[in-house]
GROMACS .gro file of C-alpha atoms in nm:
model
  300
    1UNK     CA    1   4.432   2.172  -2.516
    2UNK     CA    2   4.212   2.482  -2.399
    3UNK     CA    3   4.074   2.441  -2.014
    4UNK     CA    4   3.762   2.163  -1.960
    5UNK     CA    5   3.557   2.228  -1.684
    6UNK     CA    6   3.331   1.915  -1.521
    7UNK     CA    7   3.029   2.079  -1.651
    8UNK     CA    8   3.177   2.047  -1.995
    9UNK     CA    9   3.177   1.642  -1.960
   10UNK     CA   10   2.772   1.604  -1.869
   11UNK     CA   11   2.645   1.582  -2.201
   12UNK     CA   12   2.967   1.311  -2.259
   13UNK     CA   13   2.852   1.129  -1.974
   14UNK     CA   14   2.458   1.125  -2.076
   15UNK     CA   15   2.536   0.978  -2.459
   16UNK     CA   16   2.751   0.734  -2.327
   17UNK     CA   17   2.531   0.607  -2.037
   18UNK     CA   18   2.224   0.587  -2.299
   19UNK     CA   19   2.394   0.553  -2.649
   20UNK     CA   20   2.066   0.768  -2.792
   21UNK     CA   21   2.104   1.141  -2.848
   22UNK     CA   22   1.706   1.168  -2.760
   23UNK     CA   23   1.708   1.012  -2.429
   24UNK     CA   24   2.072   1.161  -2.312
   25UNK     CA   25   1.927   1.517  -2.435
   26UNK     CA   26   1.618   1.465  -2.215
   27UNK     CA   27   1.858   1.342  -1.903
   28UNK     CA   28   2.047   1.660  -1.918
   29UNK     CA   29   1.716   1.916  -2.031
   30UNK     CA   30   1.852   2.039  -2.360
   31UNK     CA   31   1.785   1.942  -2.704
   32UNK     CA   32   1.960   1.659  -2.924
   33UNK     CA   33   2.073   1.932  -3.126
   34UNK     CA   34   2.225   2.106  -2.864
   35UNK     CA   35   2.386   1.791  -2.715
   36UNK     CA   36   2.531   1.743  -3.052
   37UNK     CA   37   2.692   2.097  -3.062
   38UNK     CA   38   2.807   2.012  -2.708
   39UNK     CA   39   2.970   1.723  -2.758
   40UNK     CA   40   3.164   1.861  -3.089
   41UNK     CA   41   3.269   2.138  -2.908
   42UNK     CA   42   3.406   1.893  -2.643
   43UNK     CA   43   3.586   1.662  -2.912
   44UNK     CA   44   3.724   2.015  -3.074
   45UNK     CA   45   3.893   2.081  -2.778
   46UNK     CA   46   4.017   1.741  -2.684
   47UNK     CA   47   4.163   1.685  -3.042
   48UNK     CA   48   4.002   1.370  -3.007
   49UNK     CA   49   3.686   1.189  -3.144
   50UNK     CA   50   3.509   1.019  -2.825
   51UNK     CA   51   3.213   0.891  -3.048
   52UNK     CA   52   3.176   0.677  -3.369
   53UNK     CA   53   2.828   0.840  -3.497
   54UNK     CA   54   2.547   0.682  -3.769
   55UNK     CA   55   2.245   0.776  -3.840
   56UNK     CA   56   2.113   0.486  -3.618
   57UNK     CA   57   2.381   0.424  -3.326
   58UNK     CA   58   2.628   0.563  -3.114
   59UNK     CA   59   2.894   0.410  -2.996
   60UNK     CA   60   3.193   0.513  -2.787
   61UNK     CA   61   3.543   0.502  -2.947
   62UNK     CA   62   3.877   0.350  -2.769
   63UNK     CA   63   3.965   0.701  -2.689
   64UNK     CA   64   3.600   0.764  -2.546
   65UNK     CA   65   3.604   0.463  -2.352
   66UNK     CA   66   3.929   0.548  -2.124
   67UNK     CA   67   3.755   0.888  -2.108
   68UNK     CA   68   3.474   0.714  -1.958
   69UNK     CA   69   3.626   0.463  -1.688
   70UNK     CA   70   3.837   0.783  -1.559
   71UNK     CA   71   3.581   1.019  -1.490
   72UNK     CA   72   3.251   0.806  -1.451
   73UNK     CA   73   3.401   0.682  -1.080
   74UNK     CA   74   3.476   1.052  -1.017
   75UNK     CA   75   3.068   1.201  -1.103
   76UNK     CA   76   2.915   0.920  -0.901
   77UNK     CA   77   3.096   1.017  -0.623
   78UNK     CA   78   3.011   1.369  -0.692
   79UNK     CA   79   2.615   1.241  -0.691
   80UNK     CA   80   2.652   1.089  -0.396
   81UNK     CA   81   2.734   1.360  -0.202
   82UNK     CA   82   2.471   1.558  -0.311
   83UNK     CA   83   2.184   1.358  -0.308
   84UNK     CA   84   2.319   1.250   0.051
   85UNK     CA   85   2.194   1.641   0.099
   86UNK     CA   86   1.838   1.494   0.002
   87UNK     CA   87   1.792   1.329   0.335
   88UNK     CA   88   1.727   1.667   0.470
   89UNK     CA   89   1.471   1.762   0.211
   90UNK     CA   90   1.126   1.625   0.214
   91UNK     CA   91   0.905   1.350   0.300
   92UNK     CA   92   0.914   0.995   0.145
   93UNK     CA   93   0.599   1.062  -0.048
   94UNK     CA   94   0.405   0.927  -0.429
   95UNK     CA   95   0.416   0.642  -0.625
   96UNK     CA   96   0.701   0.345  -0.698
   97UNK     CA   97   0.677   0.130  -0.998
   98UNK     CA   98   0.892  -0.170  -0.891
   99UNK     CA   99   0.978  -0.453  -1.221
  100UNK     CA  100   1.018  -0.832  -1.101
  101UNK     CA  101   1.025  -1.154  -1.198
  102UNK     CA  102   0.757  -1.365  -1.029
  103UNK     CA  103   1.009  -1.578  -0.793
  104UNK     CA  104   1.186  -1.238  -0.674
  105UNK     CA  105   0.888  -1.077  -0.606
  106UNK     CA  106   0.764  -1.367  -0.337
  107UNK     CA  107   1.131  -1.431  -0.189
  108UNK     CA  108   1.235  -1.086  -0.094
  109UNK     CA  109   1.054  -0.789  -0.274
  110UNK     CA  110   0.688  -0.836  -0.093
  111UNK     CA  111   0.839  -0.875   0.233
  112UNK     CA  112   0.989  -0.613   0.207
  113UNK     CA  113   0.685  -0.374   0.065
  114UNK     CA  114   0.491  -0.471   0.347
  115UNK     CA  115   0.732  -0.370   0.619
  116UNK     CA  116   0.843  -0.041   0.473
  117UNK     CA  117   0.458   0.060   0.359
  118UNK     CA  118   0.384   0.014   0.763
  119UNK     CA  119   0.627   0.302   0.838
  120UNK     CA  120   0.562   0.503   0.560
  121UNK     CA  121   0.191   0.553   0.473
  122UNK     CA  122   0.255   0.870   0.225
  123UNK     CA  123   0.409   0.615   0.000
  124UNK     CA  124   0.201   0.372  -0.265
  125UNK     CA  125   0.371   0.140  -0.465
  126UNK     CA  126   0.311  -0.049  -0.782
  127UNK     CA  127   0.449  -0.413  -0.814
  128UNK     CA  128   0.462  -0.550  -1.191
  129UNK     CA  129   0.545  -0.919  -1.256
  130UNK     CA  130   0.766  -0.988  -1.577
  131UNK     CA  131   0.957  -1.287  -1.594
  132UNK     CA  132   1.169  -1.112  -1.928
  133UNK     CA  133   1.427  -0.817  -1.881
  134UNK     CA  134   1.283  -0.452  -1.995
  135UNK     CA  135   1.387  -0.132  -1.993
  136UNK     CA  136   1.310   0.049  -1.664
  137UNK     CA  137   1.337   0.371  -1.780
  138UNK     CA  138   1.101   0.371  -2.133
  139UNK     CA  139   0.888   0.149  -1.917
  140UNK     CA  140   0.826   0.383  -1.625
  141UNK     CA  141   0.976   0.184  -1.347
  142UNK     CA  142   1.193   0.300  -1.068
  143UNK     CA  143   1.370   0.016  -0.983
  144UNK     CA  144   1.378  -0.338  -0.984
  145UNK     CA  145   1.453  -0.699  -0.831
  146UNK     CA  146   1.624  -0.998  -1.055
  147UNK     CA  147   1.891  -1.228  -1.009
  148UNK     CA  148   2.240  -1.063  -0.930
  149UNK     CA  149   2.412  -1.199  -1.258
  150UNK     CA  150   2.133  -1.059  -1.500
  151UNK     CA  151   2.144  -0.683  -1.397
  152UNK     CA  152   2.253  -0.462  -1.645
  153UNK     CA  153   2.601  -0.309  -1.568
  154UNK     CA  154   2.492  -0.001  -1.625
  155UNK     CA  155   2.225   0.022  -1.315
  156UNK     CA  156   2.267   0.100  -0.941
  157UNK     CA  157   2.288  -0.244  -0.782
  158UNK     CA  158   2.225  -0.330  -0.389
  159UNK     CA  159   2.205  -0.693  -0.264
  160UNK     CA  160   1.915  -0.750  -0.094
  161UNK     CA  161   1.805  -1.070   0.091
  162UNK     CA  162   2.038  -1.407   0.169
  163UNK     CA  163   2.232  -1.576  -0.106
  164UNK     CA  164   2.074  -1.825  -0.338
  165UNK     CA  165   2.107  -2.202  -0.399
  166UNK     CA  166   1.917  -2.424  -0.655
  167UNK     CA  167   1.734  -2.756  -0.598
  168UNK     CA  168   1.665  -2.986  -0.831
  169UNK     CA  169   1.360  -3.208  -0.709
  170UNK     CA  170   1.084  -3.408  -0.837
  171UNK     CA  171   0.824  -3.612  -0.635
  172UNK     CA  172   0.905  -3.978  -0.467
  173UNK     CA  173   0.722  -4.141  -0.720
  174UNK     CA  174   0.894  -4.025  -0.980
  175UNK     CA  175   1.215  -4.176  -0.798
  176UNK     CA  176   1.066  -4.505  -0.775
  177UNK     CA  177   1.009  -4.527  -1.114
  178UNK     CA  178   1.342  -4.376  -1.231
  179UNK     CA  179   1.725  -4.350  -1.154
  180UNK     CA  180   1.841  -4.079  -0.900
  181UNK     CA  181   2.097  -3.885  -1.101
  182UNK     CA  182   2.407  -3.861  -0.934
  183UNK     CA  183   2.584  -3.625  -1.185
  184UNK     CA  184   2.441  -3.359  -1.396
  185UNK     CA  185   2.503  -3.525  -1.728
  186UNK     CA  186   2.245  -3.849  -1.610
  187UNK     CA  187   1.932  -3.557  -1.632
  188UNK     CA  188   1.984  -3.585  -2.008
  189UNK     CA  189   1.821  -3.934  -1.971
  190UNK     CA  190   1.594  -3.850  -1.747
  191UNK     CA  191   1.233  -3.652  -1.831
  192UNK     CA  192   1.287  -3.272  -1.716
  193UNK     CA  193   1.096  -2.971  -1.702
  194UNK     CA  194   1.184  -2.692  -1.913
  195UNK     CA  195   1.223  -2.327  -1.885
  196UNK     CA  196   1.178  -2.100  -2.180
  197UNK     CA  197   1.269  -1.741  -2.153
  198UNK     CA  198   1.038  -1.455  -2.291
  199UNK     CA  199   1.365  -1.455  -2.593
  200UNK     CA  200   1.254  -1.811  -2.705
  201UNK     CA  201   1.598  -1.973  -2.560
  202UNK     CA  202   1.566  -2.272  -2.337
  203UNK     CA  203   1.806  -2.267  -2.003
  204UNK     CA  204   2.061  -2.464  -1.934
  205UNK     CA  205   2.068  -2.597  -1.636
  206UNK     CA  206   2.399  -2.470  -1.426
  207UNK     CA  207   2.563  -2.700  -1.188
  208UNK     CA  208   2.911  -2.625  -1.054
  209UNK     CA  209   3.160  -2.870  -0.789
  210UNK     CA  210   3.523  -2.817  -0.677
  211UNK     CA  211   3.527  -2.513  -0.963
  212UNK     CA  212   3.418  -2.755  -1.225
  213UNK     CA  213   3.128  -2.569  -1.387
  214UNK     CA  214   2.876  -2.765  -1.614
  215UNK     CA  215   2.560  -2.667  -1.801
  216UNK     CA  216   2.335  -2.934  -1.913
  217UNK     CA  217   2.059  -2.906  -2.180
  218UNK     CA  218   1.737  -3.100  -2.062
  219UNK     CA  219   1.458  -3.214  -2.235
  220UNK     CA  220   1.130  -3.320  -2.133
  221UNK     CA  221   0.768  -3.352  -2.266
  222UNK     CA  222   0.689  -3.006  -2.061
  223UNK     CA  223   0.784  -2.690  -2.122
  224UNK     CA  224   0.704  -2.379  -1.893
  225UNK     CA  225   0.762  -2.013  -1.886
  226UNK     CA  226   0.776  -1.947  -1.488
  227UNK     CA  227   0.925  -2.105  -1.247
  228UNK     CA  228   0.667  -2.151  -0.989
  229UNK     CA  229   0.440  -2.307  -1.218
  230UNK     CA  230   0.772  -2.538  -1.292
  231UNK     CA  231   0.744  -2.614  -0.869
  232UNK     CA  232   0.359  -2.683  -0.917
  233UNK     CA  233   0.457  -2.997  -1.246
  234UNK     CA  234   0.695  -3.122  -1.008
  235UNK     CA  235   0.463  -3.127  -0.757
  236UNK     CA  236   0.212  -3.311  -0.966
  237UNK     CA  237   0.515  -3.568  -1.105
  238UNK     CA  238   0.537  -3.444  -1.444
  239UNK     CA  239   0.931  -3.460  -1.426
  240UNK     CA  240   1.227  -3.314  -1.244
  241UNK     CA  241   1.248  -2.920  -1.207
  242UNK     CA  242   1.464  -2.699  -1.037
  243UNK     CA  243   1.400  -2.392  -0.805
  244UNK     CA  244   1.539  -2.185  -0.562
  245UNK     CA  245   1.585  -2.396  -0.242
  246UNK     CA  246   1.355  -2.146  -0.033
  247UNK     CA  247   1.085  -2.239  -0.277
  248UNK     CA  248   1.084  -2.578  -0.245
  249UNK     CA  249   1.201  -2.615   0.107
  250UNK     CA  250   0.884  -2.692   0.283
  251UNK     CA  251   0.829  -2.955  -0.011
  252UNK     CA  252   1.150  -3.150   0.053
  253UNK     CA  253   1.078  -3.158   0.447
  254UNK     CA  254   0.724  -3.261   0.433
  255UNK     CA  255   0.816  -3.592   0.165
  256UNK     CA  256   0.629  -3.386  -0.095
  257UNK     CA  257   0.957  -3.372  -0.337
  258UNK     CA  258   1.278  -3.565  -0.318
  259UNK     CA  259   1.648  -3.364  -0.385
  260UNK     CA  260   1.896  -3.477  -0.607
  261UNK     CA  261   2.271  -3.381  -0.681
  262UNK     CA  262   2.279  -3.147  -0.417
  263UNK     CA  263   2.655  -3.130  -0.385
  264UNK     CA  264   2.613  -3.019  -0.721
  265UNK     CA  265   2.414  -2.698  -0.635
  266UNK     CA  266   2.664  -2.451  -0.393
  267UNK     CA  267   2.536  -2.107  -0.273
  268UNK     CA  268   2.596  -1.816  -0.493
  269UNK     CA  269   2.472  -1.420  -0.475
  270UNK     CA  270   2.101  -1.385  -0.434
  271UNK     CA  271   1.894  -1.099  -0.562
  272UNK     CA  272   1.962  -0.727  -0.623
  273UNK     CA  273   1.744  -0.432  -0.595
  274UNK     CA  274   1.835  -0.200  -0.910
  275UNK     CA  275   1.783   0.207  -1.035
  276UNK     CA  276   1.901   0.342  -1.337
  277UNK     CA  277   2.042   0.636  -1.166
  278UNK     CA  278   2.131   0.814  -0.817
  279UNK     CA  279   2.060   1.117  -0.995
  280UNK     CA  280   1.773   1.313  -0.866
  281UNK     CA  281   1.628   0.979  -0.654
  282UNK     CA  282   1.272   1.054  -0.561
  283UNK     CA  283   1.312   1.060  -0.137
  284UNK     CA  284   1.059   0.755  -0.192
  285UNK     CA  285   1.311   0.579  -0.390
  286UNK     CA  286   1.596   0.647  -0.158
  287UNK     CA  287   1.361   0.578   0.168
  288UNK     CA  288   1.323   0.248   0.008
  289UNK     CA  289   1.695   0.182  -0.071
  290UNK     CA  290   1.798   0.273   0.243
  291UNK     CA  291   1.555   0.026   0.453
  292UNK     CA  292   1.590  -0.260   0.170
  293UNK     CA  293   1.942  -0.213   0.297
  294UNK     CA  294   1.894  -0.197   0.675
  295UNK     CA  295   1.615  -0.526   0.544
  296UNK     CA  296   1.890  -0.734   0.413
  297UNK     CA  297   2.140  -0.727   0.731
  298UNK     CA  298   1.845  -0.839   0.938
  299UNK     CA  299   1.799  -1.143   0.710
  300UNK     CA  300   1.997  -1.506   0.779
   0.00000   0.00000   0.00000
């Protein structure tokens, strides 16, 4: 096998990261015909075939994949180090697109906006609510803030803000009228709220105790799209919801809404700020990253 240098493995690295010879060709500033050359030459000298090629997909083969766990580690150090140079480089300065879903966006990612835009002032950002998943990169975002278990694998992840626990509530009067559940399976008798997802599938609600995880499927005569306007039915006694507990926390202690199967409901990872890349990181971007980080150790 003739001599492979790093440089020989970026245009590897690009397809696999974006599985599109367009976007990995634009990532690297050549053309997808010269990413195509590239990446024969690269399989020529390897004796191996690292890609399984239609006219529609890409997809890596076994042989690709081991490629790709071995030396993927070894470039993101390699980033790191250099955009570590960017520090000394310019002023946190332009415009951030941030992507959120409406409950991350209250709970950690406006907090922190207004704090950082107070010590930087050269900096504007752009917040965009959007309760479904979407690609940050056709989209035009830089980053964004969801739920730790629904980031993509493939993005820069940092934890941001405390760790998470659910509530399920409804008002007293509800109560009054109907059974407290005291196990997750009783909500299927009882009227619930429902949560549809931009994709058209319901949740289930998740419930774990002593490593026994269950997922129930509720029904109700109300269905909702966002989970704050599921707080605001509870509120008003159209049926039992659940939430994060810091959005209903003020509710439970002022009598407003009643908690049920609480035991039922432990603390798991919160919320994670997410890039698609370290490579090139506006000094914006990083300024941000770097105080969301200093942001979350001064949280409870």
């Amino acid at each position: 096998m003739r001599t492979i240098s790093p440089s020989d493995l970026s245009p590897f690295l690009a397809l696999a990261r974006h599985q599109s010879f367009r976007r990995a060709a634009d990532e690297i500033g050549c053309t997808p015909s010269a990413l195509s050359h590239a990446l024969k030459a690269l399989e020529e000298r390897l004796d191996l075939r690292l890609f399984n090629r239609t006219t529609r997909s890409v997809a890596l083969t076994e042989a690709g994949e081991l490629l790709l766990a071995r030396v993927a580690p070894a470039f993101r150090d390699i980033e790191d180090a250099l955009d570590d140079l960017n520090n000394f480089r310019g002023a946190p300065i332009g415009r951030l697109r941030f992507n959120t879903a409406r409950a991350s966006a209250k709970m950690v990612l406006l907090p922190i906006v207004a704090r950082f835009l107070e010590s930087h002032p050269k900096v504007n950002i752009e917040i965009v609510v959007d309760n479904d998943l979407v690609d940050m990169v056709s989209e035009g975002f830089d980053a964004g803030v969801r739920f730790g278990e629904i980031v993509a694998q493939d993005m820069i992840a940092v934890p941001i803000g405390p760790r998470q626990r659910t509530a399920i509530v409804a008002t007293p009067s509800f109560f009054e009228r109907h059974a407290r559940p005291t196990a997750p399976e009783h909500l299927k008798a009882l009227s619930c709220i429902g949560l549809r997802f931009g994709s058209g599938r319901l949740y289930a609600w998740e419930f774990e105790r002593g490593g026994v995880e269950v997922q129930v499927e509720v029904t109700g005569a109300l269905i909702v799209d966002d989970q704050d306007m599921m707080v605001d039915a509870a509120l008003l006694g159209a049926g039992i919801g659940f939430a994060f507990e810091d959005q209903v926390r003020a509710f439970i202690d002022e009598g407003k809404l009643v908690r049920v199967l609480e035991d039922w409901c432990p603390y798991y990872g919160g919320f994670y700020l997410y890039y698609p890349s370290r490579r090139q990181m506006p000094a914006a971007l990083r300024a941000f990253v770097d105080f969301a980080r200093v942001w979350d150790k001064s949280t409870p």
